Tab-separated table of C-alpha atoms in Angstrom:
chain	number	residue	atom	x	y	z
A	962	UNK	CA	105.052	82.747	162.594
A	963	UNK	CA	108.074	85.467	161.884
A	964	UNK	CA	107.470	84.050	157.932
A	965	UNK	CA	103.350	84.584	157.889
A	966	UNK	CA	104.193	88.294	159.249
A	967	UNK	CA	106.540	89.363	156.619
A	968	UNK	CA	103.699	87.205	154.329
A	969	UNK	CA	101.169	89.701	155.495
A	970	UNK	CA	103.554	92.947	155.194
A	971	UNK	CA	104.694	92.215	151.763
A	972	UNK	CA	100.655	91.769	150.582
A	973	UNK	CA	99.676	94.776	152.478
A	974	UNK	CA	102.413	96.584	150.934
A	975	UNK	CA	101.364	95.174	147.835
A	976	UNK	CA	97.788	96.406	147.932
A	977	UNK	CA	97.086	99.379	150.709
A	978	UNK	CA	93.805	99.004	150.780
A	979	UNK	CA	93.488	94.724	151.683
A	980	UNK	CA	96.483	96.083	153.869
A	981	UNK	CA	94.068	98.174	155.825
A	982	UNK	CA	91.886	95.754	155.698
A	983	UNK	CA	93.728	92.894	157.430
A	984	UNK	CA	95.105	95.407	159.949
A	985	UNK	CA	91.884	96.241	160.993
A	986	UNK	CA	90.752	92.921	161.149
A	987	UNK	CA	93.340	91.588	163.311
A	988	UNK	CA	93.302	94.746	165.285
A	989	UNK	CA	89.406	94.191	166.344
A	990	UNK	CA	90.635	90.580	166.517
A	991	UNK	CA	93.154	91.612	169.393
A	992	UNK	CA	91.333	93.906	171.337
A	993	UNK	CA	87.820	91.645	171.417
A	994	UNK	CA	90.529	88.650	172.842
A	995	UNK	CA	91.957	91.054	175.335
A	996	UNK	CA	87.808	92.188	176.177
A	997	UNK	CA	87.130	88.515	176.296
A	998	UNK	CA	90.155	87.678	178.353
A	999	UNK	CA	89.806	90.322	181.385
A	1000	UNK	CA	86.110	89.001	180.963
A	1001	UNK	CA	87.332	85.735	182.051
A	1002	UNK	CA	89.145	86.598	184.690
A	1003	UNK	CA	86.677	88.855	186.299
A	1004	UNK	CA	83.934	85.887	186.302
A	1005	UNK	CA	86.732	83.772	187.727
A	1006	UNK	CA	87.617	86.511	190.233
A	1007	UNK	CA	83.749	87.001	191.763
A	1008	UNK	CA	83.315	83.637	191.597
A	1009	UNK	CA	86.020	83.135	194.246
């Protein structure tokens, strides 16, 4: 995992703008996961 990070860095240092890119990507990535997640648990919680 460590190996596909530094992967990533060294492209995105590479080229800035695919750099921005990819952040982004995984960043929206992240924080729809973290929506979906407390999602989850809500339905789980009123369900109980």
């Amino acid at each position: 995992m460590l190996y596909l990070i530094n992967k990533v860095a060294d492209i995105a240092v590479a080229n800035q703008d695919a750099g921005l890119v990819i952040a982004a990507a995984i960043g929206t990535s992240v924080i729809l996961w973290a929506i979906a997640d407390a999602a989850a648990k809500l339905i789980k919680a009123a369900r109980s």
